[in-house]
XYZ file of C-alpha atoms in Angstrom:
100
model
C 78.773 132.252 101.713
C 77.706 130.429 104.887
C 79.317 130.748 108.286
C 81.232 127.470 107.794
C 82.718 128.376 104.394
C 86.113 129.919 104.014
C 86.564 132.696 101.464
C 88.141 131.365 98.282
C 86.915 127.794 98.724
C 84.297 125.916 96.756
C 81.194 125.072 98.833
C 80.955 121.338 99.576
C 84.622 120.630 98.909
C 87.066 119.705 101.636
C 90.424 121.466 101.813
C 91.962 118.457 100.065
C 89.643 118.936 97.091
C 87.799 115.679 97.791
C 84.159 115.293 98.686
C 82.865 112.673 101.096
C 84.630 109.589 102.391
C 87.712 108.171 100.733
C 86.556 104.571 101.071
C 83.856 102.748 99.159
C 82.325 101.331 102.379
C 78.900 102.845 101.710
C 78.625 100.760 98.522
C 79.919 97.524 100.043
C 77.852 94.401 99.445
C 76.377 92.513 102.417
C 79.296 90.812 104.127
C 81.730 93.387 102.755
C 84.153 93.331 99.877
C 86.480 90.450 99.095
C 89.920 90.847 100.668
C 92.407 91.786 97.911
C 95.236 90.393 100.052
C 93.577 86.967 100.109
C 91.903 86.785 96.688
C 93.550 87.480 93.327
C 91.847 87.549 89.936
C 92.998 87.889 86.327
C 92.564 91.258 84.617
C 90.173 89.729 82.072
C 87.877 88.723 84.953
C 88.174 92.107 86.671
C 86.970 93.768 83.456
C 83.690 91.804 83.742
C 81.133 93.679 85.885
C 79.103 90.521 86.601
C 82.225 88.695 87.757
C 83.160 91.589 90.058
C 79.687 91.614 91.562
C 79.662 87.831 92.129
C 83.126 87.870 93.711
C 82.391 91.046 95.768
C 85.295 92.981 94.217
C 85.661 96.610 95.291
C 85.583 98.095 91.790
C 87.390 101.220 92.991
C 90.404 99.020 93.816
C 90.495 96.444 91.002
C 94.259 96.775 90.678
C 94.657 95.446 94.231
C 93.077 92.126 93.192
C 95.624 91.456 90.425
C 98.350 88.870 90.996
C 101.769 90.547 91.302
C 103.046 89.311 87.941
C 99.997 90.525 86.042
C 100.100 93.837 87.931
C 103.672 94.475 86.742
C 102.777 93.360 83.215
C 99.809 95.793 83.011
C 101.211 98.794 84.863
C 104.894 98.387 83.884
C 105.969 98.949 87.501
C 105.847 97.173 90.875
C 103.042 97.919 93.344
C 105.425 99.948 95.522
C 106.057 102.443 92.715
C 102.363 102.541 91.781
C 101.433 103.340 95.389
C 103.645 106.447 95.278
C 101.785 107.912 92.290
C 99.211 110.671 92.799
C 95.548 109.678 92.386
C 95.193 111.285 88.950
C 98.096 109.200 87.592
C 96.672 106.002 89.087
C 93.336 106.755 87.430
C 95.052 107.313 84.083
C 97.011 104.059 84.431
C 93.849 102.126 85.342
C 92.072 103.541 82.265
C 94.949 102.486 80.013
C 94.811 98.988 81.568
C 91.008 98.967 81.082
C 90.425 98.430 84.812
C 88.418 101.584 85.425
């Protein structure tokens, strides 16, 4: 154990259980990611890696690029309810929707 570690914790893990930054900024393309508030894409397009690269989609937030109607159709809930879910449930929902 080093001087900065607390007994009972896993080295390299923050108290929240997450490692590193919560954003995907380090992997952003030149010019940054497309704004999900300004640009919306169909789920079939968001499932295409080449499309996502061309359109500068943040692949960790594909669900944010869906139009509202398609979001509700895929996730069976409005964005407000989805936002309240814990990260593990969001991940599961994105896998079921094939947006992961």
